[in-house]
PDB file of C-alpha atoms in Angstrom:
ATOM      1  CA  UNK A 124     100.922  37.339 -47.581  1.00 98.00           C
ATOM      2  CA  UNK A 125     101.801  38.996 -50.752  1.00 98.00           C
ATOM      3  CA  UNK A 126     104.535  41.674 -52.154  1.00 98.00           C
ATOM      4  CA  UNK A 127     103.316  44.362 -54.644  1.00 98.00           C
ATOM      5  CA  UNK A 128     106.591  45.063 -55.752  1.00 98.00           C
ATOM      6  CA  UNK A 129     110.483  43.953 -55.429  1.00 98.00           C
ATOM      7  CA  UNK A 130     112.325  43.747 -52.608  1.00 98.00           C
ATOM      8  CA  UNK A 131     113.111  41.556 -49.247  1.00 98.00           C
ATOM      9  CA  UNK A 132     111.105  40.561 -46.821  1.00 98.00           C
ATOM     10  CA  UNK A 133     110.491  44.208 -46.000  1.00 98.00           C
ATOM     11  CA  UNK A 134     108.176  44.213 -49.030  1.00 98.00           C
ATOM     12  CA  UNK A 135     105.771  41.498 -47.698  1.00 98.00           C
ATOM     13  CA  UNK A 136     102.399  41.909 -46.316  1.00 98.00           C
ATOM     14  CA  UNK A 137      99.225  40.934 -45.404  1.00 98.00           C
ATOM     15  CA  UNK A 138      95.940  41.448 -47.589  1.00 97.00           C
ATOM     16  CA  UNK A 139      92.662  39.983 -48.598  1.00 97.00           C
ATOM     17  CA  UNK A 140      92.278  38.242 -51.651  1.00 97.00           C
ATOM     18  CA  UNK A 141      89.295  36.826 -53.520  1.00 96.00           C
ATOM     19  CA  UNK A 142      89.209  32.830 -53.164  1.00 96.00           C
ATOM     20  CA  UNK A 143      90.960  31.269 -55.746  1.00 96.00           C
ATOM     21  CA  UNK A 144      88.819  30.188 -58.897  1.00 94.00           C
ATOM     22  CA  UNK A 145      89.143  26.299 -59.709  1.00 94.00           C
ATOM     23  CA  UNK A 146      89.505  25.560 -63.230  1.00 93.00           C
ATOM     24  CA  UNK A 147      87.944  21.981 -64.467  1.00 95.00           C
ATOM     25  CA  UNK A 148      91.657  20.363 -63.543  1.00 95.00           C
ATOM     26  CA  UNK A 149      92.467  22.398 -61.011  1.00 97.00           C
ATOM     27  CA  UNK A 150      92.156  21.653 -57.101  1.00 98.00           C
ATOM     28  CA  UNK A 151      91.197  24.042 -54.097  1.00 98.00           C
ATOM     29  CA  UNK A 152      93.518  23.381 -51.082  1.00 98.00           C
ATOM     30  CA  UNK A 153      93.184  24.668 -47.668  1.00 98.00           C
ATOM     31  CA  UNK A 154      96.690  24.823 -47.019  1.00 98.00           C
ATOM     32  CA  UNK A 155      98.183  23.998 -43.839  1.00 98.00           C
ATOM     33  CA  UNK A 156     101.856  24.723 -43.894  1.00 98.00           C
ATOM     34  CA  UNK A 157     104.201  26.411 -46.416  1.00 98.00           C
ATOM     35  CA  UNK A 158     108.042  25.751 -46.487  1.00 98.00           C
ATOM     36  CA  UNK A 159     110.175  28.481 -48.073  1.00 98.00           C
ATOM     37  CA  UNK A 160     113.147  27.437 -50.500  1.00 96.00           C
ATOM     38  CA  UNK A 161     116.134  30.497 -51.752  1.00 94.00           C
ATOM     39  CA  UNK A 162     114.374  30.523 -54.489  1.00 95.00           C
ATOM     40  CA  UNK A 163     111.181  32.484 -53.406  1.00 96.00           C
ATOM     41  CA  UNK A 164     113.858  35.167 -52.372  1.00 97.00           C
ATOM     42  CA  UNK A 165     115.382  35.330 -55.752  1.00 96.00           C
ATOM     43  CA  UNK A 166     112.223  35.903 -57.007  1.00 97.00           C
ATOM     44  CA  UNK A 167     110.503  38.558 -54.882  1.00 98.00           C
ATOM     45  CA  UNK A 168     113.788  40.518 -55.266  1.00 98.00           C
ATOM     46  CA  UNK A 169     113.208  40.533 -58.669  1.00 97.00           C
ATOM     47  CA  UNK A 170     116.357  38.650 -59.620  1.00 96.00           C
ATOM     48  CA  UNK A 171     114.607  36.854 -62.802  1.00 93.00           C
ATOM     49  CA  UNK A 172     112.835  39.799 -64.151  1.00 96.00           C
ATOM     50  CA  UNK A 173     114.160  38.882 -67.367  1.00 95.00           C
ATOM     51  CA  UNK A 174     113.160  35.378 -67.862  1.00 93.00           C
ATOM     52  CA  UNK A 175     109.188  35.258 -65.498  1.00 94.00           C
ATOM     53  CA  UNK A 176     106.763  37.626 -66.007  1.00 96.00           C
ATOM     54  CA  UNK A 177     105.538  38.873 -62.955  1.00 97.00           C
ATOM     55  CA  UNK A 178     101.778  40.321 -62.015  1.00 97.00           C
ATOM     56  CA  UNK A 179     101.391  42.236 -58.841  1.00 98.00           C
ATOM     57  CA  UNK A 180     100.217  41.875 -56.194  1.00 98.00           C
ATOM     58  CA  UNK A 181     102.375  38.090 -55.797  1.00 98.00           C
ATOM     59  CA  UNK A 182     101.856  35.383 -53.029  1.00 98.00           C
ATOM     60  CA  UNK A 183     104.724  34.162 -52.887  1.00 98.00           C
ATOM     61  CA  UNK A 184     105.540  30.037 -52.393  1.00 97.00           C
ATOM     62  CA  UNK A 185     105.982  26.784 -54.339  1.00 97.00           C
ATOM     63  CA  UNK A 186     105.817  24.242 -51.552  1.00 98.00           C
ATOM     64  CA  UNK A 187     102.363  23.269 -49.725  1.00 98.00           C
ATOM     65  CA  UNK A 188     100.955  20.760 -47.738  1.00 98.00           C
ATOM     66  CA  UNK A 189      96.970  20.791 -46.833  1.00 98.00           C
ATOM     67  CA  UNK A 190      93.647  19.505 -47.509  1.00 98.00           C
ATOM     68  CA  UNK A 191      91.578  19.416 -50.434  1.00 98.00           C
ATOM     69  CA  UNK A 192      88.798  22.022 -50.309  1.00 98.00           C
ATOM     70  CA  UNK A 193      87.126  21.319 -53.828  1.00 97.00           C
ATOM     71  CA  UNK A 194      88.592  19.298 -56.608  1.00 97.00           C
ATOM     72  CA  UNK A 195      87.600  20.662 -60.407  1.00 96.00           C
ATOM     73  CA  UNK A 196      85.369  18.231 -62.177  1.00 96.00           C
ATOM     74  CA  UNK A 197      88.130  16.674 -64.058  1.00 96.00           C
ATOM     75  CA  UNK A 198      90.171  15.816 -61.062  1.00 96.00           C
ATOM     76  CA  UNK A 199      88.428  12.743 -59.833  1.00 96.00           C
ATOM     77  CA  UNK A 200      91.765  11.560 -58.200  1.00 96.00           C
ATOM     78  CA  UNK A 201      91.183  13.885 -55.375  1.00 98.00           C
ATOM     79  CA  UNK A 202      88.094  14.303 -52.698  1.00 98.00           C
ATOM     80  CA  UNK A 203      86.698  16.858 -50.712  1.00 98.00           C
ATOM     81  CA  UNK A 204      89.193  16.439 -47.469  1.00 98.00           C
ATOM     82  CA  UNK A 205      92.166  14.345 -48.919  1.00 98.00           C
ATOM     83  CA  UNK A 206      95.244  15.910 -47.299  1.00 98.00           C
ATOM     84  CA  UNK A 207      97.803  17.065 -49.811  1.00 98.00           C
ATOM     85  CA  UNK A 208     101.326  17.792 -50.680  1.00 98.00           C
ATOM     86  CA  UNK A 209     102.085  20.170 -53.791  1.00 98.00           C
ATOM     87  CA  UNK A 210     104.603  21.663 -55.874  1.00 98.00           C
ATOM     88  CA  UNK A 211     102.665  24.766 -56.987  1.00 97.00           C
ATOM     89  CA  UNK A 212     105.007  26.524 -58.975  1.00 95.00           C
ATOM     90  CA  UNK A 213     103.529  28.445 -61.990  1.00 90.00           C
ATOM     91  CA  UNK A 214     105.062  29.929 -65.131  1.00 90.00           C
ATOM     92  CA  UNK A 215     104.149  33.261 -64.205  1.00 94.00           C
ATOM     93  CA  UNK A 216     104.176  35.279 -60.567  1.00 95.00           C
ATOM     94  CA  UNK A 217     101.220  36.124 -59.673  1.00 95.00           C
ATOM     95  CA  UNK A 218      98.468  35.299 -56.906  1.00 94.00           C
ATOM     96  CA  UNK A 219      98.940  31.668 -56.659  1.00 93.00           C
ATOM     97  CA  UNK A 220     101.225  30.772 -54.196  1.00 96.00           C
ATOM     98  CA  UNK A 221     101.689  28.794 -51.225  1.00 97.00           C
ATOM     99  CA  UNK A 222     101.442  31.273 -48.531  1.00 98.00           C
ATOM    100  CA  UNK A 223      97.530  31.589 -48.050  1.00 98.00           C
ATOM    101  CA  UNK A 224      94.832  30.302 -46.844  1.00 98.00           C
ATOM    102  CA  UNK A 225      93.456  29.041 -50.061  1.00 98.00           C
ATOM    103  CA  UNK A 226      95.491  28.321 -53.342  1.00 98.00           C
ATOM    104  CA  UNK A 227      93.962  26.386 -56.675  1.00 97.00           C
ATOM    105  CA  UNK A 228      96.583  24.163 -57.987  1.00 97.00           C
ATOM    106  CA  UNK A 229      97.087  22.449 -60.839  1.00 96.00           C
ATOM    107  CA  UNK A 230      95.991  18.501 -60.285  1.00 97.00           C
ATOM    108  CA  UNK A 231      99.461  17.350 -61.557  1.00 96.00           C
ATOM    109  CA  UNK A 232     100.999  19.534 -59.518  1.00 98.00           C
ATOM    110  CA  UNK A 233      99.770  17.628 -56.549  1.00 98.00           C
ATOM    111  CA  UNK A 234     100.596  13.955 -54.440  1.00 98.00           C
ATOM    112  CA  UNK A 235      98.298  12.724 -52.009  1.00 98.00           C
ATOM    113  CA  UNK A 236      99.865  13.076 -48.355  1.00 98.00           C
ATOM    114  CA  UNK A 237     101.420   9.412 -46.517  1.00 96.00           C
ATOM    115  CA  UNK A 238      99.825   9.338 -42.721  1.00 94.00           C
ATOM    116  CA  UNK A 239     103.460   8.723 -41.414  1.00 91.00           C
ATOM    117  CA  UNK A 240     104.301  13.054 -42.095  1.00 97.00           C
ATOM    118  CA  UNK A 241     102.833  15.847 -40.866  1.00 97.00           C
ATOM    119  CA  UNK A 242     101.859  19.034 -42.310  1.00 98.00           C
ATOM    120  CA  UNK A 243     104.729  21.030 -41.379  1.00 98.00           C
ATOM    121  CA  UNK A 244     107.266  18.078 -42.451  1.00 98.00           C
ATOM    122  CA  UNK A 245     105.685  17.437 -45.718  1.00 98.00           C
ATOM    123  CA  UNK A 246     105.269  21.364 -46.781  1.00 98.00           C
ATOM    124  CA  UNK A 247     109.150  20.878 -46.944  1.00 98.00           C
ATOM    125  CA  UNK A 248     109.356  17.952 -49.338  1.00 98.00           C
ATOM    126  CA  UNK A 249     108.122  19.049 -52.529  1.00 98.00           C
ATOM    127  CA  UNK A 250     111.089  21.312 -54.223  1.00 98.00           C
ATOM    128  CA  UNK A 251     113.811  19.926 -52.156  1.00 98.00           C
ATOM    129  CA  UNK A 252     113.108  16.248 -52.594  1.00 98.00           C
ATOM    130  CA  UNK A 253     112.504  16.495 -55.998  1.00 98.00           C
ATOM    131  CA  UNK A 254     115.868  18.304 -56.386  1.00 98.00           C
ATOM    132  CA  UNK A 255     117.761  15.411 -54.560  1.00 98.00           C
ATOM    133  CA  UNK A 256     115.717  12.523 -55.977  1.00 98.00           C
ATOM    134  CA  UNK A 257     116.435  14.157 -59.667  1.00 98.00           C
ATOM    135  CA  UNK A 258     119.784  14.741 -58.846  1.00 98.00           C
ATOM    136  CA  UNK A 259     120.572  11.023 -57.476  1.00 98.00           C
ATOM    137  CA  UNK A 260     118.425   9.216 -58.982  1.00 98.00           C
ATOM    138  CA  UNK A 261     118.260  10.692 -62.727  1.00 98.00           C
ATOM    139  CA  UNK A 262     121.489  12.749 -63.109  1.00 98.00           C
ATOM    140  CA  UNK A 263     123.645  10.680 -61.184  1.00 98.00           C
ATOM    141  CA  UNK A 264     122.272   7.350 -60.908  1.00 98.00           C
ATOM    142  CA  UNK A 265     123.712   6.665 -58.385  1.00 98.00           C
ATOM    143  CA  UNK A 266     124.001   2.243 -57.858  1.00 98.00           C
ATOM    144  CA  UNK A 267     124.137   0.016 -55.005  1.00 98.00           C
ATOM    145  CA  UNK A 268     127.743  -0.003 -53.723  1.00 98.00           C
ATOM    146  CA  UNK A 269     128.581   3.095 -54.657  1.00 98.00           C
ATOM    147  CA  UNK A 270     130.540   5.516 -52.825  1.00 98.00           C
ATOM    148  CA  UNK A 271     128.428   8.559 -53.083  1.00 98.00           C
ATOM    149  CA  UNK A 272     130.298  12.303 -51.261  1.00 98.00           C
ATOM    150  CA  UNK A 273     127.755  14.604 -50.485  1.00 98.00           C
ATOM    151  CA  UNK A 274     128.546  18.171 -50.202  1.00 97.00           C
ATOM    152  CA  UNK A 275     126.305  20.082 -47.446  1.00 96.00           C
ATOM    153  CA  UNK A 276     124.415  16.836 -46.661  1.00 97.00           C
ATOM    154  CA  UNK A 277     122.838  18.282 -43.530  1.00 96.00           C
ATOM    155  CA  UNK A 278     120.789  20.788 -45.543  1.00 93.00           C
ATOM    156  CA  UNK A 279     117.432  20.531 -46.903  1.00 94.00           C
ATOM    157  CA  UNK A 280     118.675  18.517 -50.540  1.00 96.00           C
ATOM    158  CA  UNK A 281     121.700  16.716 -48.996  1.00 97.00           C
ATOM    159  CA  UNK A 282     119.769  15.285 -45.918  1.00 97.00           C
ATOM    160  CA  UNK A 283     117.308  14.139 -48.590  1.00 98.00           C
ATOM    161  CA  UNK A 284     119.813  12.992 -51.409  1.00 98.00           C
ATOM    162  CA  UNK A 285     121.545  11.122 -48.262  1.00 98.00           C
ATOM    163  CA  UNK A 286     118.669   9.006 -47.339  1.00 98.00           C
ATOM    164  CA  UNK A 287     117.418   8.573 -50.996  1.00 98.00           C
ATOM    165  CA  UNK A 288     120.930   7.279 -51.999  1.00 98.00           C
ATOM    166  CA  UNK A 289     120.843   4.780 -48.897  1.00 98.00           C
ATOM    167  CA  UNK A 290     117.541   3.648 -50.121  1.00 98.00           C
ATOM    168  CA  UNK A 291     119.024   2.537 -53.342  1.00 98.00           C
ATOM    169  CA  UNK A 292     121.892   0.674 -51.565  1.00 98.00           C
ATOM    170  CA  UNK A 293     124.865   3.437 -51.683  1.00 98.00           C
ATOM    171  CA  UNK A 294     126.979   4.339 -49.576  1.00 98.00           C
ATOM    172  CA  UNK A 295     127.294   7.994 -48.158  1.00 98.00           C
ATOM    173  CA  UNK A 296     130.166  10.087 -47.094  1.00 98.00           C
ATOM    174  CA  UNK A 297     128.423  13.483 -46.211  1.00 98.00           C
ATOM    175  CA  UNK A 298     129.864  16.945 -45.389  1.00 97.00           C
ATOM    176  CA  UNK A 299     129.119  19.169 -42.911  1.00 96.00           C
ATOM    177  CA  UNK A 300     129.479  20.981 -39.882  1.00 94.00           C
ATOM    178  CA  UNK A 301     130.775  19.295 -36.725  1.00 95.00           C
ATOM    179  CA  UNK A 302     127.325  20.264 -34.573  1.00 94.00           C
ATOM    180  CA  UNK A 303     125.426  18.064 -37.202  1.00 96.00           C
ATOM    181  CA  UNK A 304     127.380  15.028 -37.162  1.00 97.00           C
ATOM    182  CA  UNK A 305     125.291  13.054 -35.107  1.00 98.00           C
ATOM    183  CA  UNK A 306     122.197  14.101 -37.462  1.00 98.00           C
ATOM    184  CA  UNK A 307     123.979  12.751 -40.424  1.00 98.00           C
ATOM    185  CA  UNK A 308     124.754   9.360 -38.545  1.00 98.00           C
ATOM    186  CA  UNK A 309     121.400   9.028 -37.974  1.00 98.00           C
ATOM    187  CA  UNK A 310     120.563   8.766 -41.451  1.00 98.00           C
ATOM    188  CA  UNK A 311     122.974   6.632 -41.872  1.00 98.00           C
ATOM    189  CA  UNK A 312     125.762   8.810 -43.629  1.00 98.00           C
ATOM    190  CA  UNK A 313     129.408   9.101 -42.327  1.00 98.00           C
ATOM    191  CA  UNK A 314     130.046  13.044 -41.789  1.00 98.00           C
ATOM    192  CA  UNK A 315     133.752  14.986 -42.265  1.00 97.00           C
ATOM    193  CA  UNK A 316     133.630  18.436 -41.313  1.00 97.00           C
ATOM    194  CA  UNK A 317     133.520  21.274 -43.952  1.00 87.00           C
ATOM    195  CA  UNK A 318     137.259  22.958 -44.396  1.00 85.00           C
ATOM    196  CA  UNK A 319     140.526  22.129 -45.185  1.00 84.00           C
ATOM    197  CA  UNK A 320     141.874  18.582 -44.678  1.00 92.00           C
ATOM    198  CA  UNK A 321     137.702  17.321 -45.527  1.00 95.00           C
ATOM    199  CA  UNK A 322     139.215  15.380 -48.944  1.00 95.00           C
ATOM    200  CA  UNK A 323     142.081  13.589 -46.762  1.00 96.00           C
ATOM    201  CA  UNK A 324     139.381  12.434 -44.416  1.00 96.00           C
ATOM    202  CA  UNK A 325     137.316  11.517 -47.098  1.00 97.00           C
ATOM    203  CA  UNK A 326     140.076   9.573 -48.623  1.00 97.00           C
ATOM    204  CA  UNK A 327     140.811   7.686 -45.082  1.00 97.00           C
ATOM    205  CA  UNK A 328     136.864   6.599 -45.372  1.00 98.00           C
ATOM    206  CA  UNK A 329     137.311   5.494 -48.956  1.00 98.00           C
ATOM    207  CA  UNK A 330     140.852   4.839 -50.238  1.00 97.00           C
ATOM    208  CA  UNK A 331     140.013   4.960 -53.707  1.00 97.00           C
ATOM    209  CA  UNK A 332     138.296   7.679 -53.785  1.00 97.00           C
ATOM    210  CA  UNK A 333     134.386   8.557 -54.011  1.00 98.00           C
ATOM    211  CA  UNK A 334     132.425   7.398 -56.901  1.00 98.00           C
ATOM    212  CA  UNK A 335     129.690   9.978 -57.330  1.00 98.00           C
ATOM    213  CA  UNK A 336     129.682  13.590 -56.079  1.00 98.00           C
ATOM    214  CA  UNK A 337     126.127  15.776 -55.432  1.00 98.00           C
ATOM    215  CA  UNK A 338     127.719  19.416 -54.467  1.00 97.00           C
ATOM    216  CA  UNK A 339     124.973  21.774 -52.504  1.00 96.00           C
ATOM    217  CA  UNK A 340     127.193  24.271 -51.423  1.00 94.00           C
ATOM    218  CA  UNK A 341     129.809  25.502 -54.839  1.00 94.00           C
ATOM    219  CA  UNK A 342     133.044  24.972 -55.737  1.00 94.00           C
ATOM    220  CA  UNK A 343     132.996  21.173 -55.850  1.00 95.00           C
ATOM    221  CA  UNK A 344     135.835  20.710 -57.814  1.00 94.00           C
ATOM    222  CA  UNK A 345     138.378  22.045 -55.772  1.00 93.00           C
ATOM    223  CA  UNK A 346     137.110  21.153 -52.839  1.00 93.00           C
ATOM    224  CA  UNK A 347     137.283  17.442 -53.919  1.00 94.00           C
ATOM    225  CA  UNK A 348     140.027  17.369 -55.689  1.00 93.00           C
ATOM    226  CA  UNK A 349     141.531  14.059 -54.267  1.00 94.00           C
ATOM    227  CA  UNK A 350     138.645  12.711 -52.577  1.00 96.00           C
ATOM    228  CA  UNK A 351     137.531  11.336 -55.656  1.00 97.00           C
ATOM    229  CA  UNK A 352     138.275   8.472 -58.114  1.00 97.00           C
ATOM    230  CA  UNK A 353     139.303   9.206 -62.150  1.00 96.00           C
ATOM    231  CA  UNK A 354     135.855   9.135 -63.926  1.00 96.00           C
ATOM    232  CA  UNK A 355     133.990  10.479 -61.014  1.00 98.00           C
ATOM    233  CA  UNK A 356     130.430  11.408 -61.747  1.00 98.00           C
ATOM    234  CA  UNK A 357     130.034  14.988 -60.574  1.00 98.00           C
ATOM    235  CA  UNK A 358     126.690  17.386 -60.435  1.00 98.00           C
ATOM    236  CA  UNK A 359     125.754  20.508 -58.627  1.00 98.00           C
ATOM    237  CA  UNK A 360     122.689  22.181 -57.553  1.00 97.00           C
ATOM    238  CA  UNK A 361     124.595  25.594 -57.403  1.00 95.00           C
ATOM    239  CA  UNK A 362     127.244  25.420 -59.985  1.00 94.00           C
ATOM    240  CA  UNK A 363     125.704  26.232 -63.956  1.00 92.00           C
ATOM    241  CA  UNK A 364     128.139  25.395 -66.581  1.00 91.00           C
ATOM    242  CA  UNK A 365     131.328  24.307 -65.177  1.00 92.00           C
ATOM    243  CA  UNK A 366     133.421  21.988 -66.848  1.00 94.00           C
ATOM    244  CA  UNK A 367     132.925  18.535 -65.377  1.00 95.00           C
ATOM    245  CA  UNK A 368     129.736  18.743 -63.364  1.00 97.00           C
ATOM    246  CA  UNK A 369     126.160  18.469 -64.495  1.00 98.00           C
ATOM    247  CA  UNK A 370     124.153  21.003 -63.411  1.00 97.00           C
ATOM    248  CA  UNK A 371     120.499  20.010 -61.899  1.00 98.00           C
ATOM    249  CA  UNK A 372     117.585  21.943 -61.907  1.00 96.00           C
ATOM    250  CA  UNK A 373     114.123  20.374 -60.253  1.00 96.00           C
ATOM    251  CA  UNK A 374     111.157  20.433 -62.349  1.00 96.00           C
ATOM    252  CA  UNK A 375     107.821  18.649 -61.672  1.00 97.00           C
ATOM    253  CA  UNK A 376     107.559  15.272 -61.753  1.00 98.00           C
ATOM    254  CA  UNK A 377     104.480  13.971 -60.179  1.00 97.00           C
ATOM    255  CA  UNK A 378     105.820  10.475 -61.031  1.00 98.00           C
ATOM    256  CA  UNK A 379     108.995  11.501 -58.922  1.00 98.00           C
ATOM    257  CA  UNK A 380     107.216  12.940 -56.225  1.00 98.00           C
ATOM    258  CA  UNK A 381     105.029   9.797 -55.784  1.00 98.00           C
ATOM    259  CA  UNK A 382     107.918   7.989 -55.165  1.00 98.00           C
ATOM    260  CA  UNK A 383     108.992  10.720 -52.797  1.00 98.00           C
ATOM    261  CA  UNK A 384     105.595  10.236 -50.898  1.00 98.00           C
ATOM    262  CA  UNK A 385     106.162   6.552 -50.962  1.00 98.00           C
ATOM    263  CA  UNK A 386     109.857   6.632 -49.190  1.00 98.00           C
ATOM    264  CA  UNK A 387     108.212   8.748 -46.831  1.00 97.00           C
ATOM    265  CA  UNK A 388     105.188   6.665 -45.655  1.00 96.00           C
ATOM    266  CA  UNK A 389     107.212   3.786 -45.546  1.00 96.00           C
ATOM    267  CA  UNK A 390     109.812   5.238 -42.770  1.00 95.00           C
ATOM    268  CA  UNK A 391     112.827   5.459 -45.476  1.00 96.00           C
ATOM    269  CA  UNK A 392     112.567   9.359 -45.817  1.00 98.00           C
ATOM    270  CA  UNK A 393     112.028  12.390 -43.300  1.00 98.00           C
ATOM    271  CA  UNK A 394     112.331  16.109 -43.717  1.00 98.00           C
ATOM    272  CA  UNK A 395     114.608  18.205 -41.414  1.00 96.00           C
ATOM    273  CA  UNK A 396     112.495  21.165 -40.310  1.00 96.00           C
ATOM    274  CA  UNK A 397     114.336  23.670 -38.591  1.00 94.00           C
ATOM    275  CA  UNK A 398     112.230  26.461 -38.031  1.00 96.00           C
ATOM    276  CA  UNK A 399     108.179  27.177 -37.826  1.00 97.00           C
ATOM    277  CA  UNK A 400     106.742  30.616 -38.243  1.00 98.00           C
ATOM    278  CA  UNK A 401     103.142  31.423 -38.681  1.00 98.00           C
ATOM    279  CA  UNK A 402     101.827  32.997 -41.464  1.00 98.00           C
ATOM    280  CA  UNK A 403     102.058  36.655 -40.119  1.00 97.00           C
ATOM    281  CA  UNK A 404     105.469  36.478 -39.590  1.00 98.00           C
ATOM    282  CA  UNK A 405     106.453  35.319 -43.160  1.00 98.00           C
ATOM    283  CA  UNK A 406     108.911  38.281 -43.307  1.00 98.00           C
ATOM    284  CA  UNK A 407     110.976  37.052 -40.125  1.00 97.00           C
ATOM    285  CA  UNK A 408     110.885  33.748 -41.753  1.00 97.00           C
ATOM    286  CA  UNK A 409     111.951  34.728 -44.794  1.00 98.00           C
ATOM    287  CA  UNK A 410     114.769  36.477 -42.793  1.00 97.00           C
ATOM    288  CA  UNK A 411     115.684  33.298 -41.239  1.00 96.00           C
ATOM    289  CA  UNK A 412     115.711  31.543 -44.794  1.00 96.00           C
ATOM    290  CA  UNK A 413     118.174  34.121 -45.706  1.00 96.00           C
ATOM    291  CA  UNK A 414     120.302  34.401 -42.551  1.00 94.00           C
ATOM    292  CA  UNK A 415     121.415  30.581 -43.376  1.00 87.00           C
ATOM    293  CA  UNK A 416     121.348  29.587 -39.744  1.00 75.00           C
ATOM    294  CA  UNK A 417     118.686  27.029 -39.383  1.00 74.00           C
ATOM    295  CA  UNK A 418     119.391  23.384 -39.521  1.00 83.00           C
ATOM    296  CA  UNK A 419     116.023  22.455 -41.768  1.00 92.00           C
ATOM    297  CA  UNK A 420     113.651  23.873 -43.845  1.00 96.00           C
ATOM    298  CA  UNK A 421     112.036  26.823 -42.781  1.00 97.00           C
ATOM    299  CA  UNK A 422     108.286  26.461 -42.648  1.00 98.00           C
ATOM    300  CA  UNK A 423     105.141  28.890 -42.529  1.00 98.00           C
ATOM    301  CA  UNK A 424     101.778  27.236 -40.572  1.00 98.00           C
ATOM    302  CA  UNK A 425      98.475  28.366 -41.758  1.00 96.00           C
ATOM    303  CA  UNK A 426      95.779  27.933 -38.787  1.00 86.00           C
TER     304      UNK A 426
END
């Protein structure tokens, strides 16, 4: 699927491309499932003009899961059928993303896939997990004991940056709405409900107040104003340059995303998809995306 100029997902559509050509450390992937993140919106409406050139016609997505087709001949790490998961983003738009049969990534761009996840789930752990392990685990550092409050924990970073946190021996006071309550016990997080009275039932959890704050959502520090102890450690994955809270920003780590791949084959992390589309209806996923309304990622299959 690819866009040949700006716009929604009105501007999608299918076309044949030539295969991919694989560079000497570079991999060809088959891919098998493609989640979508805002970002890949942003983009194809031509919101960063400014800063990424762009080279029509696009395919459009950063997030893949699949099986290696050809490795270059400096990429010994991978073999002819090793399944996948990659964070494909490039410094330029062009035809190289996710959402295609065939893409040729980068080989640092790409982990080798735990048994325990399939396609579908992993597709959905590159951006997002990075995002939340970066954010908890770099920005944050977030320590056993601690009282971490995570804004919008039921959504594709905060489900993550809940479990990730619990792996390192935190505690986690999530919000969210009511309907995903039992979800967020399940990972082991205490939920309050979004809306007003959420920092007095935060503060009846934890008297003192939380120690660390991850906001998904905006506006974190009104919304916690007295949920929180003095000195609180605050960041955001939405808010850019307000006083107080660090701003994060996922970039590639194939270090981090190792790790990721670890928690995951080992049962400790799992990725909330909400919605499948095949690749033909990319537009009415993208739709979805936007619409807000899924619980999980949403995620394209390639068959």
């Amino acid at each position: 699927m690819v866009y040949r100029r700006y716009g929604g997902p009105e501007v999608l559509e299918p076309a044949e491309l030539p295969e991919p050509k694989t560079h000497f450390d570079s991999v060809l992937v088959r891919v098998r499932a493609a989640a979508l993140n805002p970002a890949d919106l942003s983009l194809q409406a031509g919101a960063r003009d400014s800063a990424v050139d762009t080279y029509f016609p696009v395919v459009p997505g950063w997030d893949i899961a699949g099986v290696v087709e050809r490795p270059g001949p400096a990429a010994p790490e991978f073999a002819p059928g090793d399944e996948v998961i990659g964070y494909v983003r490039g410094d330029v738009q062009r035809a190289h993303g996710g959402l295609a049969e065939l893409v040729s990534a980068d080989v640092r761009t790409l982990v080798h896939k735990p048994r325990a996840m399939g396609f579908t789930e992993a597709a959905g752990l590159p951006m997002a997990g990075l995002t939340a392990y970066q954010a908890v685990v770099h920005v944050l550092d977030v320590r056993p004991g601690e009282i971490l409050l995570v804004r919008g924990a039921a959504g594709g970073v905060g489900s993550l940056a809940v479990q990730i946190a619990r792996s390192r021996g935190a505690r986690v006071i999530g919000t969210a709405s009511a309907r995903d309550h039992g979800y967020l016990r399940s990972l082991g997080a205490e939920p309050v409900t979004y809306g007003e009275g959420a920092a007095d039932r935060v503060r009846e959890l934890a008297p003192d107040g939380a120690d660390v704050v991850l906001d998904t959502v905006g506006g974190v520090l009104a919304a916690t104003a007295g949920a929180v102890r003095p000195g609180a450690r605050v960041a955001s994955i939405v808010e850019v340059g307000a006083p107080g809270v660090t701003s994060v920003f996922c970039r590639m780590s194939h270090t981090d995303l190792t790790t990721l791949t670890e928690l995951a084959g080992t049962g400790k992390l799992t990725v909330r998809v909400g919605a499948v589309y095949p690749l033909e209806r990319a537009a009415d996923a993208q739709r979805a995306l936007a619409a807000g309304g899924s619980p999980g990622k949403v995620v394209v299959e390639i068959t």
